[in-house]
Structure formats: C-alpha cells, structure tokens
Amino acid sequence: MLDQATHRLQPLLHDLVSTVLAPTTALSGADGQIRAAGVQGLFHADARALSQVTLAVDGREPEAVGHADQAAGRTRFVSVVRWLGDRIADPTVRVDRTREVAPGRMAELIEIASTATHPVSATVTLDLSCDFASIDLVKSGGTAAPAPASAAGDGSLEWRSGRVRVRATGENATAEAHDPAAASPAVGGRLRWEISLAPGERVTLRWSVVIEDPGAVVTAPSKPLEWSVPQVTADDARLVRLAARSLEDLRSLRLAESGEPEETFLGAGVPWFLTLFGRDSLWAARMLLPLGTDLAASTLRVLARRQGTHVDPASGEAPGKIMHELRRHEHGHRRLRLPAAYYGTIDATPLWIGLLHDAWRWGMPAAQIEPLLPALEAALGWLGDHADPDGDGFLEYIDSTGHGLANQGWKDSGDAVRFRDGRQAEPPIALAEVQGYACAAAHQGAALLAAFGREGAGRWLDYAGTMAGRFRDHFWVGAGNGYPALALDRDKQPVDSLTSNIGHLLGTGLLSQGEEARVAELLGAPAMSGGFGLRTMSADDGAFSPLSYHCGSVWSHDTAIVIAGLARTGHHRPAAELAQGLLAAAEGFDYRLPELHAGDSRDTVGRPVAYPAACRPQAWSAAAALTLLHAAVGLYPDVPGGKVLLRPLAGAPLGAVTVRGLRVAGAEVTVSIDRSGRAEATGLPPGLVIDGP
C-alpha cells in the first residue's frame, strides 16, 4: 500500500469542467463549484489565483442539473434551490451561473429566477480562497496554505504574493475577510448579497476577479485570430460537431510570450502544459495549415528566437536545437527538476524544419521564409553535429543530469520505451519515428535550401538517402515481413514492441512502398486499431495496459498523425477505420477530445474510458479534428510547384463532406466530396493546377 505521507498522487481531471481563454483557466466541478481540492481553481499562467469559489444560498449549495460550454472561455451552469419557493415536486427557484474567463480575469453572472407563487428572500454568499500554488506543486499532489485576504468597503477582497495581486469584487455585495486562524481556514473571504424575489421575478448578481502577474512568461496575443474558421457540412454530423468544438478550443489556447505579444503560438494543454512546448506547438500549427500559414509562421519565429546557441548539459541546449518547454522558473517534482527554458527533446528540431517546409508548400510567402533560413541551416546543423553523439547515424538521447526527462520523444514518460516482453529499455535511446522525422527534415531542408539559392542541399539529400538503408538494417525485427522496432537501446538492440510510433514513418521517405504497406497492415489490425483510435502499443505486447500513459492508451494527435500518413500514402481503408474510431471517441467525450483516453476495445466497452489525468482541452488533440477533415477532402497543395493534388479518402468512407474556408496561398478554397468520393475544389489561387491522384 502506498504511504500517502510520502507518495503524493497527481490529481484527477476527467470529471472537471474547464473554462479557458489562455493564459487563464477555471477548473471546477460539473456544478460550477470550485472547491479547495485537487486541481480545482482559477489559474493564471503557471499559478493558482483562486483555490475556492463556492456559491451558497442560505448556507446550502444549490443542486446541479446541468452545464454547457457556450463558447471559448464561457460556460453556463444550471442548478436549483429546492428548499425555497413552493412546496411542490417541481423546483421553483433556479440558479443560472454563467462563467466567463478572459486573460487575467474571470467574471460570473448569477441569475436567480423564481416561479413560486409567493415572495422569496435569501442570503447568497460566495466563499473565496487563494493559495498562489504553482502548477507543478498542484500536479504533484501537493498543497499550499491559503493566503490571508483583505476586504474593502467597495465589496472587494484582495490577496497579494510578491508582485502578484488578485482582486475579487462583487457588484452591490458586502465583502468579509476571514481570520486565517478561524475554524474554516480554507476560506479567505466572502461576498454576500441579500435578495428578495416576487413571483415570476429574476435577480442578477455580478462579480469578477482580476489577476495582475507581471512575472508571467506567457500572455494573450495582441493580434486577431490567425486562421480561417471554415464552414463544414457533412453526412456524418460528428465531423461537424467535432470541428466546431475543436476550433473553439484552439481559439482558447492561443498564447504569446510576454515580451512578444504579436507572435502567437498554441499552448499545449490545460492545465499542466499551458505554455510554449516545441513539439506540441509545432504539431498543432502543422495540423492547422489547411486554415492558413499565419500561425505556423509565428510559431516558427517564436521558436527560432529561442533556438539553441551553445552546449549546456543542464538544460539540454545545443547549437541549432529547438526548445522543449518554457516556464517562469525551474519546475518539476520528486526526481524531475527542469530549468525554466528546457531543451530536452529529440524531435522538436526536425519537426520545426518540417513545419517550415509544409507552410512553404501551403503558400507561406517567401518574405516570411527568407528570414528563417539561418535558423533552418542551424537546425540542419544540429542534425549533423549534435543529434548523433556516438556517430552511429541515428538520432538518440540520454538525460545526463539525472533530473531531466528520461525519455525525450513524444512518448516522454519514464516507462514508455519497453520491449515486447515488457522489459524497459536502457538509454541512450534512438526512437524509430525520430529517424523518420530526420529523414523527412533532410529532404525538406534540401528542397528549401535549393529553392532559395542556399548551399548545402546535396549534403542533406545524401544524409536522407543513407539513413533509409541504415534504418532497414538495424530497426526491422520479426519473422516474415517483420516490422520496425520502437527504438534501439544502449546496446543497439532493437526494442521489439509493436507501437504506434511506426505510423509516423509513413510518408517520411524512410520506408519503401512495400514497407509502408506492411506498416499499414499492422496498424490496421485489431491489436492496434481495435480501440477508439490507434493504441500506442499493441494489445499483444507484454507491457500493454489500456490505462498506461504511453503503453496502450489512445492519443488523439497520434491517431490523427497516422491517419494523415495512411491517407497521404494511399492506405485509405485503415485510415478510414481509425477515423471512425476517433469520431466515436469524440462523441463519447462531448466532442472535446482529451489529451489521451484508455485503449479498451470497442467490442468490450460501449464508449471510451477516460484517462483520469488527461488534459482537456489539448492543442494537438483539438487540431486532430482538422486532420480528419483534411484527410477526408485530400487537398495537398504545392504552391511553389504550381500544383495541387486532390486525393480524398477513396469511396468517401466518412460520407459527403464540404469544407468552405480552407486557405491556400491566402485564397479561400472550397472542397466538396460527394457520396461516391468524387472531389471538386474551387477558389484556388491563379497559377495552381489540379494534379491527378
């Protein structure tokens, strides 16, 4: 049995309601109450501003009957007060609580309506507390002592910690500060209203909280939305609902660095990762390219400004390397201690190159690409000079500090790299998908260098050409046709588990057509695709567990990346099967796809099972909806080459789909797929020719 005094558990998230407009987030119960427990609270940037916000009527909490997300940053909670009003079965006093979050603030409108046949009077209170707990302390299961509140005569309460100031104000309310030594020390203060309602009358109470935090490293962007908002019509209504919900979530996750508010990127996810993450921000921007290149351009610039310049083992920095994550200060818990600017990622650098290349193909102007070419050359230089420390021709990683990430691919949990029999691999680790990213980046970098008259394209074409043969010799395992291993371990032995990682190799240039067909066959088999999406590990492997973070769960972005690879390489049947699984998951999670969910079989459970600590919303999970649409309509532009490939999923397995408002080189494009799979694209910019499939 775990000793709770020494082993703190990460708080669970799956049943909480998040209301977000980055960098501010409210996490509450389904009843709208924010209780002093777990990860509930109002967070700004990387700290908790309010740890308790509980509403009561005559000292009792209203009874919840439902809630609905209304838009980015706005949620409505409905409850009833059955001890007031007429003594009949139907409730006659109702409370509608609309919460609206904006950067650095939260406001609530509390409407209390009576249909009772006689007048109703009550005392309404709002108990508030603030603990200024850091997000990493909360994530580790830790707690912080409540801070003392001060009350003012204008109906306001205030808390201070260093330069951070939190001020809550109730319109026409009385404010009371509580003595921290009192019987309920968790409550820092109270806002109070006395109300009276005649039959059929409604009263509206308003209160708000403002957070001043000059030390935050992230802020709200200063520019309008960077992408188009497409109109989607489809036979499958799930596609329409998922796209609408996901676009609202993506809008709510927009961030900028505090010193550069005009440059937008997507924060990785709520609540743990609402900051700049190289890998996550890059993938999300890449998935949104069908809606325009502006987000990609700003994400590329933000990361280029923080590109590594020297070797620093403590932070993982190296010349040309793209960073992993940005925080206010050193963070982590137990063994893990990461510096504020941390570079412990093996894949962000080739993914940065891939985003630059793909944005160019979608029509990112040359005037935006040319200033990034020195960063491209530096990133390629990292591939050749620092990513392969032992010179065996593969990208690999090891945490030499003892307090950094043990695994530095997208599956970055400590036990993610396992052999087929369940044994854990020892570092240094060379991941399969990272070799694919590097091979693709070498091709992509060479194309950009050649197109813009820079030297070095030949070197990177040679690099990519030799990597494919080397990968085949060292990574392929198993009898018969075999399959690519997950990784090579410290002894250069292939880690022979069957995982979703190999789906990321599709279309990278690392596999032959026959090898891609074999990978598609394996990923389409029930052991991998029998859940609500693609399992991270085969159900036949020794380490498989449906609720393992990376060894059997389903990640929405991972499934979407593989769907995109399957569709692009012509393996439409397994792509459609995985798309159906992900749409079923979306339906089960009210169209807000979580960071991950359990890998249980669709034949065993009737709906997806939550992974209890998964972030929602999550940028690349929300962006996965756009990848589904993109795969369905199959629009693949090559603006520099003057052509567009139109290749939808064969046979229209998702039914008829029309997407209006795609963007190619700034032009608004409409693509329609009828029920037979016939495709039509209109609105393409002049000079682009539709190529055959």
PDB file of N, CA and C in Angstrom, residues 163-249:
ATOM      1  N   ARG A 163       4.824  40.224  -6.357  1.00  0.00           N
ATOM      2  CA  ARG A 163       4.255  41.170  -7.319  1.00  0.00           C
ATOM      3  C   ARG A 163       2.890  40.728  -7.844  1.00  0.00           C
ATOM      4  N   VAL A 164       2.415  39.565  -7.410  1.00  0.00           N
ATOM      5  CA  VAL A 164       1.123  39.058  -7.885  1.00  0.00           C
ATOM      6  C   VAL A 164      -0.002  39.594  -7.002  1.00  0.00           C
ATOM      7  N   ARG A 165      -1.051  40.079  -7.650  1.00  0.00           N
ATOM      8  CA  ARG A 165      -2.199  40.651  -6.937  1.00  0.00           C
ATOM      9  C   ARG A 165      -3.478  40.065  -7.518  1.00  0.00           C
ATOM     10  N   VAL A 166      -4.338  39.578  -6.628  1.00  0.00           N
ATOM     11  CA  VAL A 166      -5.634  39.024  -7.022  1.00  0.00           C
ATOM     12  C   VAL A 166      -6.711  39.826  -6.310  1.00  0.00           C
ATOM     13  N   ARG A 167      -7.657  40.384  -7.085  1.00  0.00           N
ATOM     14  CA  ARG A 167      -8.698  41.230  -6.507  1.00  0.00           C
ATOM     15  C   ARG A 167     -10.058  40.773  -7.026  1.00  0.00           C
ATOM     16  N   ALA A 168     -10.934  40.372  -6.096  1.00  0.00           N
ATOM     17  CA  ALA A 168     -12.291  39.945  -6.426  1.00  0.00           C
ATOM     18  C   ALA A 168     -13.279  40.996  -5.947  1.00  0.00           C
ATOM     19  N   THR A 169     -14.244  41.346  -6.810  1.00  0.00           N
ATOM     20  CA  THR A 169     -15.203  42.405  -6.489  1.00  0.00           C
ATOM     21  C   THR A 169     -16.606  41.930  -6.816  1.00  0.00           C
ATOM     22  N   GLY A 170     -17.510  42.091  -5.859  1.00  0.00           N
ATOM     23  CA  GLY A 170     -18.914  41.773  -6.088  1.00  0.00           C
ATOM     24  C   GLY A 170     -19.732  43.038  -6.232  1.00  0.00           C
ATOM     25  N   GLU A 171     -20.459  43.152  -7.318  1.00  0.00           N
ATOM     26  CA  GLU A 171     -21.291  44.331  -7.544  1.00  0.00           C
ATOM     27  C   GLU A 171     -22.432  44.356  -6.529  1.00  0.00           C
ATOM     28  N   ASN A 172     -22.517  45.447  -5.757  1.00  0.00           N
ATOM     29  CA  ASN A 172     -23.539  45.607  -4.709  1.00  0.00           C
ATOM     30  C   ASN A 172     -23.444  44.528  -3.631  1.00  0.00           C
ATOM     31  N   ALA A 173     -22.241  43.982  -3.440  1.00  0.00           N
ATOM     32  CA  ALA A 173     -22.045  42.943  -2.435  1.00  0.00           C
ATOM     33  C   ALA A 173     -21.355  43.512  -1.203  1.00  0.00           C
ATOM     34  N   THR A 174     -21.484  42.801  -0.105  1.00  0.00           N
ATOM     35  CA  THR A 174     -20.709  43.086   1.099  1.00  0.00           C
ATOM     36  C   THR A 174     -19.544  42.111   1.155  1.00  0.00           C
ATOM     37  N   ALA A 175     -18.345  42.616   1.375  1.00  0.00           N
ATOM     38  CA  ALA A 175     -17.153  41.768   1.423  1.00  0.00           C
ATOM     39  C   ALA A 175     -16.715  41.567   2.860  1.00  0.00           C
ATOM     40  N   GLU A 176     -16.365  40.318   3.205  1.00  0.00           N
ATOM     41  CA  GLU A 176     -15.898  39.987   4.545  1.00  0.00           C
ATOM     42  C   GLU A 176     -14.622  39.162   4.418  1.00  0.00           C
ATOM     43  N   ALA A 177     -13.553  39.592   5.061  1.00  0.00           N
ATOM     44  CA  ALA A 177     -12.326  38.797   5.117  1.00  0.00           C
ATOM     45  C   ALA A 177     -12.370  37.912   6.348  1.00  0.00           C
ATOM     46  N   HIS A 178     -11.862  36.685   6.214  1.00  0.00           N
ATOM     47  CA  HIS A 178     -11.896  35.726   7.314  1.00  0.00           C
ATOM     48  C   HIS A 178     -10.540  35.657   7.989  1.00  0.00           C
ATOM     49  N   ASP A 179     -10.557  35.375   9.254  1.00  0.00           N
ATOM     50  CA  ASP A 179      -9.338  35.187  10.027  1.00  0.00           C
ATOM     51  C   ASP A 179      -8.733  33.832   9.640  1.00  0.00           C
ATOM     52  N   PRO A 180      -7.473  33.800   9.128  1.00  0.00           N
ATOM     53  CA  PRO A 180      -6.867  32.516   8.747  1.00  0.00           C
ATOM     54  C   PRO A 180      -6.819  31.513   9.893  1.00  0.00           C
ATOM     55  N   ALA A 181      -6.885  31.976  11.132  1.00  0.00           N
ATOM     56  CA  ALA A 181      -6.836  31.072  12.279  1.00  0.00           C
ATOM     57  C   ALA A 181      -8.225  30.579  12.680  1.00  0.00           C
ATOM     58  N   ALA A 182      -9.249  30.979  11.919  1.00  0.00           N
ATOM     59  CA  ALA A 182     -10.613  30.592  12.266  1.00  0.00           C
ATOM     60  C   ALA A 182     -10.856  29.122  11.953  1.00  0.00           C
ATOM     61  N   ALA A 183     -12.081  28.685  12.229  1.00  0.00           N
ATOM     62  CA  ALA A 183     -12.399  27.265  12.066  1.00  0.00           C
ATOM     63  C   ALA A 183     -12.335  26.803  10.620  1.00  0.00           C
ATOM     64  N   SER A 184     -12.564  27.695   9.665  1.00  0.00           N
ATOM     65  CA  SER A 184     -12.527  27.332   8.244  1.00  0.00           C
ATOM     66  C   SER A 184     -11.410  28.102   7.549  1.00  0.00           C
ATOM     67  N   PRO A 185     -10.164  27.722   7.800  1.00  0.00           N
ATOM     68  CA  PRO A 185      -9.061  28.498   7.250  1.00  0.00           C
ATOM     69  C   PRO A 185      -8.949  28.424   5.740  1.00  0.00           C
ATOM     70  N   ALA A 186      -9.641  27.453   5.102  1.00  0.00           N
ATOM     71  CA  ALA A 186      -9.560  27.367   3.648  1.00  0.00           C
ATOM     72  C   ALA A 186     -10.284  28.521   2.975  1.00  0.00           C
ATOM     73  N   VAL A 187     -11.198  29.155   3.688  1.00  0.00           N
ATOM     74  CA  VAL A 187     -11.965  30.260   3.115  1.00  0.00           C
ATOM     75  C   VAL A 187     -11.285  31.576   3.464  1.00  0.00           C
ATOM     76  N   GLY A 188     -10.830  32.308   2.452  1.00  0.00           N
ATOM     77  CA  GLY A 188     -10.139  33.564   2.711  1.00  0.00           C
ATOM     78  C   GLY A 188     -11.083  34.734   2.881  1.00  0.00           C
ATOM     79  N   GLY A 189     -12.254  34.662   2.257  1.00  0.00           N
ATOM     80  CA  GLY A 189     -13.190  35.765   2.352  1.00  0.00           C
ATOM     81  C   GLY A 189     -14.525  35.396   1.755  1.00  0.00           C
ATOM     82  N   ARG A 190     -15.496  36.302   1.922  1.00  0.00           N
ATOM     83  CA  ARG A 190     -16.852  36.026   1.460  1.00  0.00           C
ATOM     84  C   ARG A 190     -17.465  37.276   0.872  1.00  0.00           C
ATOM     85  N   LEU A 191     -18.174  37.085  -0.260  1.00  0.00           N
ATOM     86  CA  LEU A 191     -19.039  38.109  -0.821  1.00  0.00           C
ATOM     87  C   LEU A 191     -20.467  37.724  -0.493  1.00  0.00           C
ATOM     88  N   ARG A 192     -21.271  38.721  -0.069  1.00  0.00           N
ATOM     89  CA  ARG A 192     -22.624  38.426   0.407  1.00  0.00           C
ATOM     90  C   ARG A 192     -23.639  39.368  -0.260  1.00  0.00           C
ATOM     91  N   TRP A 193     -24.785  38.769  -0.662  1.00  0.00           N
ATOM     92  CA  TRP A 193     -25.903  39.547  -1.196  1.00  0.00           C
ATOM     93  C   TRP A 193     -27.186  39.127  -0.482  1.00  0.00           C
ATOM     94  N   GLU A 194     -28.030  40.073  -0.182  1.00  0.00           N
ATOM     95  CA  GLU A 194     -29.379  39.790   0.320  1.00  0.00           C
ATOM     96  C   GLU A 194     -30.354  40.026  -0.831  1.00  0.00           C
ATOM     97  N   ILE A 195     -31.164  39.022  -1.150  1.00  0.00           N
ATOM     98  CA  ILE A 195     -32.064  39.146  -2.303  1.00  0.00           C
ATOM     99  C   ILE A 195     -33.502  38.871  -1.897  1.00  0.00           C
ATOM    100  N   SER A 196     -34.423  39.472  -2.632  1.00  0.00           N
ATOM    101  CA  SER A 196     -35.859  39.211  -2.479  1.00  0.00           C
ATOM    102  C   SER A 196     -36.463  39.104  -3.870  1.00  0.00           C
ATOM    103  N   LEU A 197     -37.299  38.106  -4.081  1.00  0.00           N
ATOM    104  CA  LEU A 197     -37.892  37.857  -5.393  1.00  0.00           C
ATOM    105  C   LEU A 197     -39.410  37.769  -5.257  1.00  0.00           C
ATOM    106  N   ALA A 198     -40.084  38.582  -6.034  1.00  0.00           N
ATOM    107  CA  ALA A 198     -41.536  38.455  -6.129  1.00  0.00           C
ATOM    108  C   ALA A 198     -41.859  37.291  -7.073  1.00  0.00           C
ATOM    109  N   PRO A 199     -43.079  36.790  -7.075  1.00  0.00           N
ATOM    110  CA  PRO A 199     -43.438  35.723  -8.005  1.00  0.00           C
ATOM    111  C   PRO A 199     -43.129  36.109  -9.450  1.00  0.00           C
ATOM    112  N   GLY A 200     -42.414  35.218 -10.162  1.00  0.00           N
ATOM    113  CA  GLY A 200     -42.049  35.465 -11.544  1.00  0.00           C
ATOM    114  C   GLY A 200     -40.879  36.404 -11.737  1.00  0.00           C
ATOM    115  N   GLU A 201     -40.225  36.812 -10.646  1.00  0.00           N
ATOM    116  CA  GLU A 201     -39.137  37.790 -10.761  1.00  0.00           C
ATOM    117  C   GLU A 201     -37.783  37.084 -10.867  1.00  0.00           C
ATOM    118  N   ARG A 202     -36.821  37.821 -11.414  1.00  0.00           N
ATOM    119  CA  ARG A 202     -35.453  37.340 -11.592  1.00  0.00           C
ATOM    120  C   ARG A 202     -34.496  38.409 -11.082  1.00  0.00           C
ATOM    121  N   VAL A 203     -33.446  37.990 -10.363  1.00  0.00           N
ATOM    122  CA  VAL A 203     -32.419  38.918  -9.913  1.00  0.00           C
ATOM    123  C   VAL A 203     -31.073  38.462 -10.483  1.00  0.00           C
ATOM    124  N   THR A 204     -30.239  39.438 -10.828  1.00  0.00           N
ATOM    125  CA  THR A 204     -28.929  39.135 -11.407  1.00  0.00           C
ATOM    126  C   THR A 204     -27.832  39.687 -10.510  1.00  0.00           C
ATOM    127  N   LEU A 205     -26.923  38.817 -10.118  1.00  0.00           N
ATOM    128  CA  LEU A 205     -25.760  39.192  -9.308  1.00  0.00           C
ATOM    129  C   LEU A 205     -24.510  39.079 -10.174  1.00  0.00           C
ATOM    130  N   ARG A 206     -23.597  40.013  -9.969  1.00  0.00           N
ATOM    131  CA  ARG A 206     -22.367  40.016 -10.763  1.00  0.00           C
ATOM    132  C   ARG A 206     -21.150  40.135  -9.846  1.00  0.00           C
ATOM    133  N   TRP A 207     -20.112  39.384 -10.199  1.00  0.00           N
ATOM    134  CA  TRP A 207     -18.841  39.540  -9.506  1.00  0.00           C
ATOM    135  C   TRP A 207     -17.719  39.190 -10.482  1.00  0.00           C
ATOM    136  N   SER A 208     -16.526  39.645 -10.180  1.00  0.00           N
ATOM    137  CA  SER A 208     -15.392  39.390 -11.080  1.00  0.00           C
ATOM    138  C   SER A 208     -14.106  39.362 -10.271  1.00  0.00           C
ATOM    139  N   VAL A 209     -13.083  38.790 -10.869  1.00  0.00           N
ATOM    140  CA  VAL A 209     -11.759  38.746 -10.262  1.00  0.00           C
ATOM    141  C   VAL A 209     -10.740  39.142 -11.320  1.00  0.00           C
ATOM    142  N   VAL A 210      -9.785  39.967 -10.918  1.00  0.00           N
ATOM    143  CA  VAL A 210      -8.719  40.427 -11.807  1.00  0.00           C
ATOM    144  C   VAL A 210      -7.379  39.990 -11.222  1.00  0.00           C
ATOM    145  N   ILE A 211      -6.501  39.482 -12.085  1.00  0.00           N
ATOM    146  CA  ILE A 211      -5.186  38.980 -11.670  1.00  0.00           C
ATOM    147  C   ILE A 211      -4.108  39.840 -12.308  1.00  0.00           C
ATOM    148  N   GLU A 212      -3.239  40.363 -11.503  1.00  0.00           N
ATOM    149  CA  GLU A 212      -2.074  41.097 -12.002  1.00  0.00           C
ATOM    150  C   GLU A 212      -0.836  40.261 -11.708  1.00  0.00           C
ATOM    151  N   ASP A 213      -0.135  39.859 -12.757  1.00  0.00           N
ATOM    152  CA  ASP A 213       1.020  38.975 -12.597  1.00  0.00           C
ATOM    153  C   ASP A 213       2.116  39.397 -13.576  1.00  0.00           C
ATOM    154  N   PRO A 214       2.890  40.416 -13.231  1.00  0.00           N
ATOM    155  CA  PRO A 214       3.903  40.923 -14.160  1.00  0.00           C
ATOM    156  C   PRO A 214       5.034  39.951 -14.435  1.00  0.00           C
ATOM    157  N   GLY A 215       5.180  38.896 -13.652  1.00  0.00           N
ATOM    158  CA  GLY A 215       6.261  37.947 -13.873  1.00  0.00           C
ATOM    159  C   GLY A 215       5.910  36.781 -14.771  1.00  0.00           C
ATOM    160  N   ALA A 216       4.672  36.712 -15.273  1.00  0.00           N
ATOM    161  CA  ALA A 216       4.280  35.592 -16.132  1.00  0.00           C
ATOM    162  C   ALA A 216       5.066  35.619 -17.448  1.00  0.00           C
ATOM    163  N   VAL A 217       5.446  34.454 -17.947  1.00  0.00           N
ATOM    164  CA  VAL A 217       6.227  34.402 -19.188  1.00  0.00           C
ATOM    165  C   VAL A 217       5.344  34.291 -20.413  1.00  0.00           C
ATOM    166  N   VAL A 218       4.030  34.045 -20.224  1.00  0.00           N
ATOM    167  CA  VAL A 218       3.112  33.976 -21.360  1.00  0.00           C
ATOM    168  C   VAL A 218       1.974  34.963 -21.137  1.00  0.00           C
ATOM    169  N   THR A 219       1.375  35.373 -22.252  1.00  0.00           N
ATOM    170  CA  THR A 219       0.297  36.351 -22.205  1.00  0.00           C
ATOM    171  C   THR A 219      -0.659  36.062 -23.348  1.00  0.00           C
ATOM    172  N   ALA A 220      -1.720  36.848 -23.432  1.00  0.00           N
ATOM    173  CA  ALA A 220      -2.654  36.723 -24.547  1.00  0.00           C
ATOM    174  C   ALA A 220      -2.077  37.404 -25.779  1.00  0.00           C
ATOM    175  N   PRO A 221      -2.296  36.855 -26.977  1.00  0.00           N
ATOM    176  CA  PRO A 221      -1.808  37.503 -28.195  1.00  0.00           C
ATOM    177  C   PRO A 221      -2.504  38.838 -28.429  1.00  0.00           C
ATOM    178  N   SER A 222      -1.788  39.725 -29.085  1.00  0.00           N
ATOM    179  CA  SER A 222      -2.349  41.040 -29.378  1.00  0.00           C
ATOM    180  C   SER A 222      -3.009  41.104 -30.744  1.00  0.00           C
ATOM    181  N   LYS A 223      -2.873  40.056 -31.562  1.00  0.00           N
ATOM    182  CA  LYS A 223      -3.398  40.071 -32.917  1.00  0.00           C
ATOM    183  C   LYS A 223      -4.715  39.315 -33.016  1.00  0.00           C
ATOM    184  N   PRO A 224      -5.484  39.564 -34.087  1.00  0.00           N
ATOM    185  CA  PRO A 224      -6.706  38.782 -34.321  1.00  0.00           C
ATOM    186  C   PRO A 224      -6.361  37.326 -34.620  1.00  0.00           C
ATOM    187  N   LEU A 225      -7.397  36.511 -34.702  1.00  0.00           N
ATOM    188  CA  LEU A 225      -7.233  35.087 -34.958  1.00  0.00           C
ATOM    189  C   LEU A 225      -6.420  34.852 -36.227  1.00  0.00           C
ATOM    190  N   GLU A 226      -5.466  33.913 -36.139  1.00  0.00           N
ATOM    191  CA  GLU A 226      -4.506  33.692 -37.232  1.00  0.00           C
ATOM    192  C   GLU A 226      -5.018  32.734 -38.302  1.00  0.00           C
ATOM    193  N   TRP A 227      -6.123  32.083 -38.107  1.00  0.00           N
ATOM    194  CA  TRP A 227      -6.581  31.099 -39.078  1.00  0.00           C
ATOM    195  C   TRP A 227      -8.032  31.369 -39.463  1.00  0.00           C
ATOM    196  N   SER A 228      -8.421  30.827 -40.604  1.00  0.00           N
ATOM    197  CA  SER A 228      -9.807  30.946 -41.046  1.00  0.00           C
ATOM    198  C   SER A 228     -10.679  30.014 -40.219  1.00  0.00           C
ATOM    199  N   VAL A 229     -11.953  30.325 -40.158  1.00  0.00           N
ATOM    200  CA  VAL A 229     -12.922  29.470 -39.468  1.00  0.00           C
ATOM    201  C   VAL A 229     -13.810  28.857 -40.551  1.00  0.00           C
ATOM    202  N   PRO A 230     -13.545  27.613 -40.915  1.00  0.00           N
ATOM    203  CA  PRO A 230     -14.254  27.039 -42.066  1.00  0.00           C
ATOM    204  C   PRO A 230     -15.699  26.683 -41.739  1.00  0.00           C
ATOM    205  N   GLN A 231     -16.506  26.637 -42.774  1.00  0.00           N
ATOM    206  CA  GLN A 231     -17.870  26.121 -42.682  1.00  0.00           C
ATOM    207  C   GLN A 231     -17.839  24.666 -43.137  1.00  0.00           C
ATOM    208  N   VAL A 232     -18.294  23.780 -42.293  1.00  0.00           N
ATOM    209  CA  VAL A 232     -18.233  22.350 -42.583  1.00  0.00           C
ATOM    210  C   VAL A 232     -19.654  21.802 -42.658  1.00  0.00           C
ATOM    211  N   THR A 233     -19.965  21.113 -43.736  1.00  0.00           N
ATOM    212  CA  THR A 233     -21.194  20.339 -43.837  1.00  0.00           C
ATOM    213  C   THR A 233     -20.792  18.908 -44.168  1.00  0.00           C
ATOM    214  N   ALA A 234     -21.476  17.955 -43.568  1.00  0.00           N
ATOM    215  CA  ALA A 234     -21.095  16.556 -43.760  1.00  0.00           C
ATOM    216  C   ALA A 234     -22.273  15.649 -43.469  1.00  0.00           C
ATOM    217  N   ASP A 235     -22.300  14.490 -44.154  1.00  0.00           N
ATOM    218  CA  ASP A 235     -23.297  13.473 -43.835  1.00  0.00           C
ATOM    219  C   ASP A 235     -23.146  13.005 -42.391  1.00  0.00           C
ATOM    220  N   ASP A 236     -21.914  12.897 -41.940  1.00  0.00           N
ATOM    221  CA  ASP A 236     -21.629  12.470 -40.573  1.00  0.00           C
ATOM    222  C   ASP A 236     -21.605  13.703 -39.675  1.00  0.00           C
ATOM    223  N   ALA A 237     -22.658  13.886 -38.914  1.00  0.00           N
ATOM    224  CA  ALA A 237     -22.769  15.089 -38.078  1.00  0.00           C
ATOM    225  C   ALA A 237     -21.670  15.178 -37.041  1.00  0.00           C
ATOM    226  N   ARG A 238     -21.030  14.053 -36.722  1.00  0.00           N
ATOM    227  CA  ARG A 238     -19.941  14.086 -35.749  1.00  0.00           C
ATOM    228  C   ARG A 238     -18.777  14.928 -36.246  1.00  0.00           C
ATOM    229  N   LEU A 239     -18.515  14.875 -37.542  1.00  0.00           N
ATOM    230  CA  LEU A 239     -17.439  15.695 -38.109  1.00  0.00           C
ATOM    231  C   LEU A 239     -17.717  17.173 -37.903  1.00  0.00           C
ATOM    232  N   VAL A 240     -18.953  17.577 -38.129  1.00  0.00           N
ATOM    233  CA  VAL A 240     -19.339  18.987 -37.986  1.00  0.00           C
ATOM    234  C   VAL A 240     -19.199  19.426 -36.534  1.00  0.00           C
ATOM    235  N   ARG A 241     -19.705  18.618 -35.622  1.00  0.00           N
ATOM    236  CA  ARG A 241     -19.656  18.984 -34.202  1.00  0.00           C
ATOM    237  C   ARG A 241     -18.229  18.996 -33.678  1.00  0.00           C
ATOM    238  N   LEU A 242     -17.439  17.997 -34.090  1.00  0.00           N
ATOM    239  CA  LEU A 242     -16.053  17.942 -33.626  1.00  0.00           C
ATOM    240  C   LEU A 242     -15.264  19.135 -34.138  1.00  0.00           C
ATOM    241  N   ALA A 243     -15.452  19.497 -35.402  1.00  0.00           N
ATOM    242  CA  ALA A 243     -14.725  20.644 -35.955  1.00  0.00           C
ATOM    243  C   ALA A 243     -15.106  21.930 -35.222  1.00  0.00           C
ATOM    244  N   ALA A 244     -16.397  22.135 -34.966  1.00  0.00           N
ATOM    245  CA  ALA A 244     -16.835  23.365 -34.301  1.00  0.00           C
ATOM    246  C   ALA A 244     -16.276  23.456 -32.892  1.00  0.00           C
ATOM    247  N   ARG A 245     -16.383  22.381 -32.129  1.00  0.00           N
ATOM    248  CA  ARG A 245     -15.896  22.394 -30.749  1.00  0.00           C
ATOM    249  C   ARG A 245     -14.378  22.562 -30.717  1.00  0.00           C
ATOM    250  N   SER A 246     -13.685  21.874 -31.616  1.00  0.00           N
ATOM    251  CA  SER A 246     -12.227  21.922 -31.625  1.00  0.00           C
ATOM    252  C   SER A 246     -11.714  23.308 -31.990  1.00  0.00           C
ATOM    253  N   LEU A 247     -12.373  23.975 -32.926  1.00  0.00           N
ATOM    254  CA  LEU A 247     -11.941  25.322 -33.300  1.00  0.00           C
ATOM    255  C   LEU A 247     -12.128  26.299 -32.145  1.00  0.00           C
ATOM    256  N   GLU A 248     -13.192  26.132 -31.369  1.00  0.00           N
ATOM    257  CA  GLU A 248     -13.360  26.972 -30.180  1.00  0.00           C
ATOM    258  C   GLU A 248     -12.266  26.695 -29.156  1.00  0.00           C
ATOM    259  N   ASP A 249     -11.942  25.420 -28.970  1.00  0.00           N
ATOM    260  CA  ASP A 249     -10.876  25.079 -28.027  1.00  0.00           C
ATOM    261  C   ASP A 249      -9.533  25.631 -28.488  1.00  0.00           C
TER     262      ASP A 249
END
